[in-house]
């Protein structure tokens, strides 16, 4: 089957279960939590599982697609009445939610324990003040978060019992979800948002009412890892298929702290949610039995794609080299953003086609040597975010076994206190150098389709990697590289057992480009031909999707009558919030209001109103918004510095974001849910908006032209019909022509020598921003100078590899061109060129806010 947007969590390091007495002694001073015997006893662990967890596990194993967390109907009798009084979501007494039958013995003192808890609450003035209660919880959450947005490991560790620490996340989870504290949740959520995104992530992973698992349907189990299970699921609300990763919620206070393991992964996915180099996360949260992470469903992993390739390396080498540059591009991004992944492998690189609706044939059997897909990285379950080198250091065994560096393999062995050579003063661990080793393993896997260091005998594998007398690249492994001297030299450059001697990512990128130039010089790689130059009318066509699935309206778990900021100028809330004049004016500075109900405008003298009633059955939201000029109303308010408040129907808010920012329905909806927990558009409007987007996209992209860089990391789309001027240029004498730069000839020459490209000129399409779509490559691209220096550096890189070129001649050539203008052009004609960070291909150039020039030499190639 296909490989999705989530991977295994890695290996469990294991821990001692600890003893009941020590666990109880550490929780005596916590008045909020009354721990039952079952919660702290290993003997009764099976009996502490709630109905929700049991039903979720059974449905997952049966593959029936049910959503976990559904509770069994309450039993009749006195105990059932107590259940109703406490609420279905009571988590303080886990035993009260378990299946009540002959095999499960309910503790006799359950009633007494709960009564004691409620009595203790009344005795503490702390709970008589909601503000004080919320303030203390905010303080605790703030103390649990470090400056860089990760968990404070002085308080939260993977195995609290082993480290003799209080399991704070477990206690907080029980406290926040107790029915007695339900009244403060809405204000707590609002106040925690004010602390920052990291604190809100932590609260969202503790409060079950924030996340709604019922919106995911038809869950099918795909893979089981050490710490979690991956499912595919349908999300009817977005008409999308998603990947779902579930991790068990700890049932007892001395269980492994799962939140410690997943918080960094969620932080990375959430922080870089809109960056296409990272697997896109849709949502995350917790229910009664599991932690959830839902992500975009990707076509497949790079490993799965590589397994489909049957042609020999000599034929596929040019394509693999270009894909390798995309791998290095993503790895460079990780280093720039100070993320140590610790599980780099082809299985964790996911494939995203550059053009929607690409055929299976075009994906598995690439039409040219230039990939028509981009890559993103997934599975940050082993990752660390760091601000300095010491923070990125790990003394925990992480990653996939056969891609681990020597120092990572030594971590587990070195920490054994029974060793004769054990020295507690000697710090043994791994850092970013481990990712460089794993990167080399991933590149070798791309070229050969096999793990470099795989061995059926683990002891033999261990000594081969760690023993300096063992050969890393054996003759058998070199044969898989066709004994290509350039490739062998590259891998010998990367694989250094001493992490201090191992090259950095910038050095590996430079060496990879040198290897590419050498392969071109030796005749192993020739990228061209790139196919015919694209002309209007040669784009791909797609058809609209059918929507037969009924979209349910998810009931609100609690009423949120607050105002939520969606953009600096755009706000959303309920009808009740629209009636709070003082709050709208004094706290939010609202100037304009969009009323989506049929009720009267509450304050016509204080705000500028636009009424677009959508309560009538069968009304078309698109026709109504066009009729009332909603888009113009909001744009006028925005342009004059006003603030717009939309209330009642969320579909209006989503429709405006789709129109104003060119977002799909799913993208607009997810952005709204990031700012507000409850976003519940009417199902009829959901279907209409999705169809509206699909129809608009088809009309706009009909016969559109798609262009890309060499490695597939960057893509832009030129819409048709359009007004554009095509300019072919090979200037290199500093002349200011109609092209954006002054060194087009040097670009051509450098790419011919470095990558074997066969074009003789740069073909620029000069047009306006309105004719360009998907100009989001700034995440991938970097600005470069207009003059010849960047291209001379590339040319120098290719020429120093060749034996026929001397460094002296190159230096003279460089000196002869030093007088060429290297600064930006005059303000009237100033262009800012963007080039891909992976392959250095110039993607586009901008001049001011309207003019744009696209380089159209490489079109996204499809057979149909």
PDB file of N, CA, C and O in Angstrom, residues 258-297:
ATOM      1  N   UNK A 258       3.976   9.849  27.587  1.00  0.00           N
ATOM      2  CA  UNK A 258       3.887   9.920  26.132  1.00  0.00           C
ATOM      3  C   UNK A 258       3.984  11.360  25.651  1.00  0.00           C
ATOM      4  O   UNK A 258       4.570  11.646  24.605  1.00  0.00           O
ATOM      5  N   UNK A 259       3.435  12.291  26.419  1.00  0.00           N
ATOM      6  CA  UNK A 259       3.465  13.687  26.015  1.00  0.00           C
ATOM      7  C   UNK A 259       4.902  14.182  25.852  1.00  0.00           C
ATOM      8  O   UNK A 259       5.191  15.013  24.994  1.00  0.00           O
ATOM      9  N   UNK A 260       5.797  13.686  26.669  1.00  0.00           N
ATOM     10  CA  UNK A 260       7.212  14.051  26.545  1.00  0.00           C
ATOM     11  C   UNK A 260       7.749  13.676  25.177  1.00  0.00           C
ATOM     12  O   UNK A 260       8.576  14.403  24.602  1.00  0.00           O
ATOM     13  N   UNK A 261       7.278  12.554  24.626  1.00  0.00           N
ATOM     14  CA  UNK A 261       7.804  12.065  23.355  1.00  0.00           C
ATOM     15  C   UNK A 261       7.194  12.782  22.156  1.00  0.00           C
ATOM     16  O   UNK A 261       7.848  12.947  21.132  1.00  0.00           O
ATOM     17  N   UNK A 262       5.937  13.187  22.252  1.00  0.00           N
ATOM     18  CA  UNK A 262       5.259  13.726  21.080  1.00  0.00           C
ATOM     19  C   UNK A 262       5.243  15.245  21.026  1.00  0.00           C
ATOM     20  O   UNK A 262       4.939  15.819  19.980  1.00  0.00           O
ATOM     21  N   UNK A 263       5.564  15.911  22.122  1.00  0.00           N
ATOM     22  CA  UNK A 263       5.404  17.367  22.142  1.00  0.00           C
ATOM     23  C   UNK A 263       6.358  18.052  21.170  1.00  0.00           C
ATOM     24  O   UNK A 263       5.969  19.002  20.471  1.00  0.00           O
ATOM     25  N   UNK A 264       7.595  17.597  21.099  1.00  0.00           N
ATOM     26  CA  UNK A 264       8.545  18.209  20.172  1.00  0.00           C
ATOM     27  C   UNK A 264       8.105  17.987  18.736  1.00  0.00           C
ATOM     28  O   UNK A 264       8.197  18.895  17.890  1.00  0.00           O
ATOM     29  N   UNK A 265       7.633  16.785  18.423  1.00  0.00           N
ATOM     30  CA  UNK A 265       7.146  16.512  17.065  1.00  0.00           C
ATOM     31  C   UNK A 265       6.001  17.446  16.700  1.00  0.00           C
ATOM     32  O   UNK A 265       5.992  18.041  15.606  1.00  0.00           O
ATOM     33  N   UNK A 266       5.048  17.613  17.600  1.00  0.00           N
ATOM     34  CA  UNK A 266       3.912  18.492  17.328  1.00  0.00           C
ATOM     35  C   UNK A 266       4.369  19.938  17.220  1.00  0.00           C
ATOM     36  O   UNK A 266       3.873  20.702  16.386  1.00  0.00           O
ATOM     37  N   UNK A 267       5.337  20.329  18.037  1.00  0.00           N
ATOM     38  CA  UNK A 267       5.859  21.697  17.977  1.00  0.00           C
ATOM     39  C   UNK A 267       6.462  21.991  16.612  1.00  0.00           C
ATOM     40  O   UNK A 267       6.212  23.040  16.007  1.00  0.00           O
ATOM     41  N   UNK A 268       7.259  21.070  16.095  1.00  0.00           N
ATOM     42  CA  UNK A 268       7.886  21.270  14.785  1.00  0.00           C
ATOM     43  C   UNK A 268       6.836  21.316  13.686  1.00  0.00           C
ATOM     44  O   UNK A 268       6.841  22.202  12.825  1.00  0.00           O
ATOM     45  N   UNK A 269       5.909  20.360  13.710  1.00  0.00           N
ATOM     46  CA  UNK A 269       4.868  20.308  12.676  1.00  0.00           C
ATOM     47  C   UNK A 269       3.966  21.539  12.729  1.00  0.00           C
ATOM     48  O   UNK A 269       3.520  22.034  11.692  1.00  0.00           O
ATOM     49  N   UNK A 270       3.683  22.026  13.923  1.00  0.00           N
ATOM     50  CA  UNK A 270       2.808  23.185  14.073  1.00  0.00           C
ATOM     51  C   UNK A 270       3.539  24.480  13.729  1.00  0.00           C
ATOM     52  O   UNK A 270       2.985  25.368  13.072  1.00  0.00           O
ATOM     53  N   UNK A 271       4.783  24.591  14.149  1.00  0.00           N
ATOM     54  CA  UNK A 271       5.553  25.814  13.904  1.00  0.00           C
ATOM     55  C   UNK A 271       5.815  26.011  12.418  1.00  0.00           C
ATOM     56  O   UNK A 271       5.809  27.134  11.925  1.00  0.00           O
ATOM     57  N   UNK A 272       6.048  24.925  11.688  1.00  0.00           N
ATOM     58  CA  UNK A 272       6.347  25.018  10.262  1.00  0.00           C
ATOM     59  C   UNK A 272       5.209  24.417   9.432  1.00  0.00           C
ATOM     60  O   UNK A 272       5.437  23.788   8.410  1.00  0.00           O
ATOM     61  N   UNK A 273       3.995  24.633   9.890  1.00  0.00           N
ATOM     62  CA  UNK A 273       2.812  24.044   9.268  1.00  0.00           C
ATOM     63  C   UNK A 273       2.678  24.423   7.801  1.00  0.00           C
ATOM     64  O   UNK A 273       2.250  23.621   6.979  1.00  0.00           O
ATOM     65  N   UNK A 274       3.031  25.649   7.452  1.00  0.00           N
ATOM     66  CA  UNK A 274       2.834  26.136   6.083  1.00  0.00           C
ATOM     67  C   UNK A 274       4.072  25.980   5.210  1.00  0.00           C
ATOM     68  O   UNK A 274       4.075  26.473   4.076  1.00  0.00           O
ATOM     69  N   UNK A 275       5.110  25.346   5.707  1.00  0.00           N
ATOM     70  CA  UNK A 275       6.320  25.155   4.910  1.00  0.00           C
ATOM     71  C   UNK A 275       6.236  23.814   4.192  1.00  0.00           C
ATOM     72  O   UNK A 275       6.119  22.769   4.837  1.00  0.00           O
ATOM     73  N   UNK A 276       6.274  23.807   2.852  1.00  0.00           N
ATOM     74  CA  UNK A 276       6.099  22.544   2.118  1.00  0.00           C
ATOM     75  C   UNK A 276       7.245  21.566   2.284  1.00  0.00           C
ATOM     76  O   UNK A 276       7.148  20.435   1.826  1.00  0.00           O
ATOM     77  N   UNK A 277       8.335  21.970   2.921  1.00  0.00           N
ATOM     78  CA  UNK A 277       9.420  21.020   3.167  1.00  0.00           C
ATOM     79  C   UNK A 277       9.132  20.124   4.364  1.00  0.00           C
ATOM     80  O   UNK A 277       9.872  19.183   4.631  1.00  0.00           O
ATOM     81  N   UNK A 278       8.060  20.415   5.086  1.00  0.00           N
ATOM     82  CA  UNK A 278       7.672  19.643   6.261  1.00  0.00           C
ATOM     83  C   UNK A 278       6.311  19.016   6.007  1.00  0.00           C
ATOM     84  O   UNK A 278       5.419  19.652   5.438  1.00  0.00           O
ATOM     85  N   UNK A 279       6.168  17.764   6.414  1.00  0.00           N
ATOM     86  CA  UNK A 279       4.879  17.087   6.321  1.00  0.00           C
ATOM     87  C   UNK A 279       3.800  17.956   6.972  1.00  0.00           C
ATOM     88  O   UNK A 279       3.960  18.390   8.115  1.00  0.00           O
ATOM     89  N   UNK A 280       2.728  18.210   6.252  1.00  0.00           N
ATOM     90  CA  UNK A 280       1.712  19.149   6.722  1.00  0.00           C
ATOM     91  C   UNK A 280       0.804  18.510   7.769  1.00  0.00           C
ATOM     92  O   UNK A 280       0.181  17.482   7.524  1.00  0.00           O
ATOM     93  N   UNK A 281       0.743  19.126   8.943  1.00  0.00           N
ATOM     94  CA  UNK A 281      -0.139  18.655  10.000  1.00  0.00           C
ATOM     95  C   UNK A 281      -1.461  19.411   9.924  1.00  0.00           C
ATOM     96  O   UNK A 281      -1.479  20.642   9.808  1.00  0.00           O
ATOM     97  N   UNK A 282      -2.569  18.682   9.993  1.00  0.00           N
ATOM     98  CA  UNK A 282      -3.888  19.299   9.984  1.00  0.00           C
ATOM     99  C   UNK A 282      -4.346  19.675  11.386  1.00  0.00           C
ATOM    100  O   UNK A 282      -4.834  20.773  11.618  1.00  0.00           O
ATOM    101  N   UNK A 283      -4.184  18.752  12.321  1.00  0.00           N
ATOM    102  CA  UNK A 283      -4.690  18.999  13.667  1.00  0.00           C
ATOM    103  C   UNK A 283      -4.014  18.037  14.630  1.00  0.00           C
ATOM    104  O   UNK A 283      -3.358  17.064  14.218  1.00  0.00           O
ATOM    105  N   UNK A 284      -4.200  18.293  15.902  1.00  0.00           N
ATOM    106  CA  UNK A 284      -3.693  17.391  16.951  1.00  0.00           C
ATOM    107  C   UNK A 284      -4.534  17.602  18.195  1.00  0.00           C
ATOM    108  O   UNK A 284      -5.257  18.595  18.327  1.00  0.00           O
ATOM    109  N   UNK A 285      -4.455  16.646  19.108  1.00  0.00           N
ATOM    110  CA  UNK A 285      -5.204  16.774  20.345  1.00  0.00           C
ATOM    111  C   UNK A 285      -5.223  15.471  21.111  1.00  0.00           C
ATOM    112  O   UNK A 285      -4.433  14.551  20.857  1.00  0.00           O
ATOM    113  N   UNK A 286      -6.151  15.369  22.049  1.00  0.00           N
ATOM    114  CA  UNK A 286      -6.256  14.193  22.909  1.00  0.00           C
ATOM    115  C   UNK A 286      -7.732  13.900  23.152  1.00  0.00           C
ATOM    116  O   UNK A 286      -8.554  14.815  23.237  1.00  0.00           O
ATOM    117  N   UNK A 287      -8.060  12.612  23.215  1.00  0.00           N
ATOM    118  CA  UNK A 287      -9.395  12.221  23.637  1.00  0.00           C
ATOM    119  C   UNK A 287      -9.263  11.335  24.867  1.00  0.00           C
ATOM    120  O   UNK A 287      -8.233  11.352  25.539  1.00  0.00           O
ATOM    121  N   UNK A 288     -10.285  10.549  25.166  1.00  0.00           N
ATOM    122  CA  UNK A 288     -10.265   9.766  26.397  1.00  0.00           C
ATOM    123  C   UNK A 288      -9.256   8.630  26.382  1.00  0.00           C
ATOM    124  O   UNK A 288      -8.930   8.088  27.439  1.00  0.00           O
ATOM    125  N   UNK A 289      -8.778   8.235  25.199  1.00  0.00           N
ATOM    126  CA  UNK A 289      -7.882   7.085  25.158  1.00  0.00           C
ATOM    127  C   UNK A 289      -6.575   7.290  24.438  1.00  0.00           C
ATOM    128  O   UNK A 289      -5.629   6.534  24.644  1.00  0.00           O
ATOM    129  N   UNK A 290      -6.481   8.338  23.584  1.00  0.00           N
ATOM    130  CA  UNK A 290      -5.309   8.461  22.727  1.00  0.00           C
ATOM    131  C   UNK A 290      -4.904   9.921  22.536  1.00  0.00           C
ATOM    132  O   UNK A 290      -5.730  10.838  22.623  1.00  0.00           O
ATOM    133  N   UNK A 291      -3.625  10.099  22.226  1.00  0.00           N
ATOM    134  CA  UNK A 291      -3.161  11.329  21.614  1.00  0.00           C
ATOM    135  C   UNK A 291      -3.315  11.173  20.095  1.00  0.00           C
ATOM    136  O   UNK A 291      -3.041  10.112  19.553  1.00  0.00           O
ATOM    137  N   UNK A 292      -3.714  12.257  19.428  1.00  0.00           N
ATOM    138  CA  UNK A 292      -3.946  12.231  17.987  1.00  0.00           C
ATOM    139  C   UNK A 292      -3.054  13.246  17.284  1.00  0.00           C
ATOM    140  O   UNK A 292      -2.884  14.367  17.761  1.00  0.00           O
ATOM    141  N   UNK A 293      -2.498  12.850  16.135  1.00  0.00           N
ATOM    142  CA  UNK A 293      -1.871  13.770  15.201  1.00  0.00           C
ATOM    143  C   UNK A 293      -2.432  13.428  13.824  1.00  0.00           C
ATOM    144  O   UNK A 293      -2.288  12.291  13.363  1.00  0.00           O
ATOM    145  N   UNK A 294      -3.082  14.396  13.175  1.00  0.00           N
ATOM    146  CA  UNK A 294      -3.629  14.159  11.844  1.00  0.00           C
ATOM    147  C   UNK A 294      -2.850  14.982  10.832  1.00  0.00           C
ATOM    148  O   UNK A 294      -2.566  16.158  11.064  1.00  0.00           O
ATOM    149  N   UNK A 295      -2.491  14.348   9.721  1.00  0.00           N
ATOM    150  CA  UNK A 295      -1.628  14.971   8.724  1.00  0.00           C
ATOM    151  C   UNK A 295      -2.156  14.761   7.317  1.00  0.00           C
ATOM    152  O   UNK A 295      -3.028  13.912   7.094  1.00  0.00           O
ATOM    153  N   UNK A 296      -1.620  15.514   6.412  1.00  0.00           N
ATOM    154  CA  UNK A 296      -1.955  15.366   5.009  1.00  0.00           C
ATOM    155  C   UNK A 296      -1.562  13.970   4.538  1.00  0.00           C
ATOM    156  O   UNK A 296      -0.540  13.429   4.954  1.00  0.00           O
ATOM    157  N   UNK A 297      -2.391  13.406   3.679  1.00  0.00           N
ATOM    158  CA  UNK A 297      -2.125  12.071   3.142  1.00  0.00           C
ATOM    159  C   UNK A 297      -1.306  12.220   1.859  1.00  0.00           C
ATOM    160  O   UNK A 297      -1.801  12.732   0.859  1.00  0.00           O
TER     161      UNK A 297
END
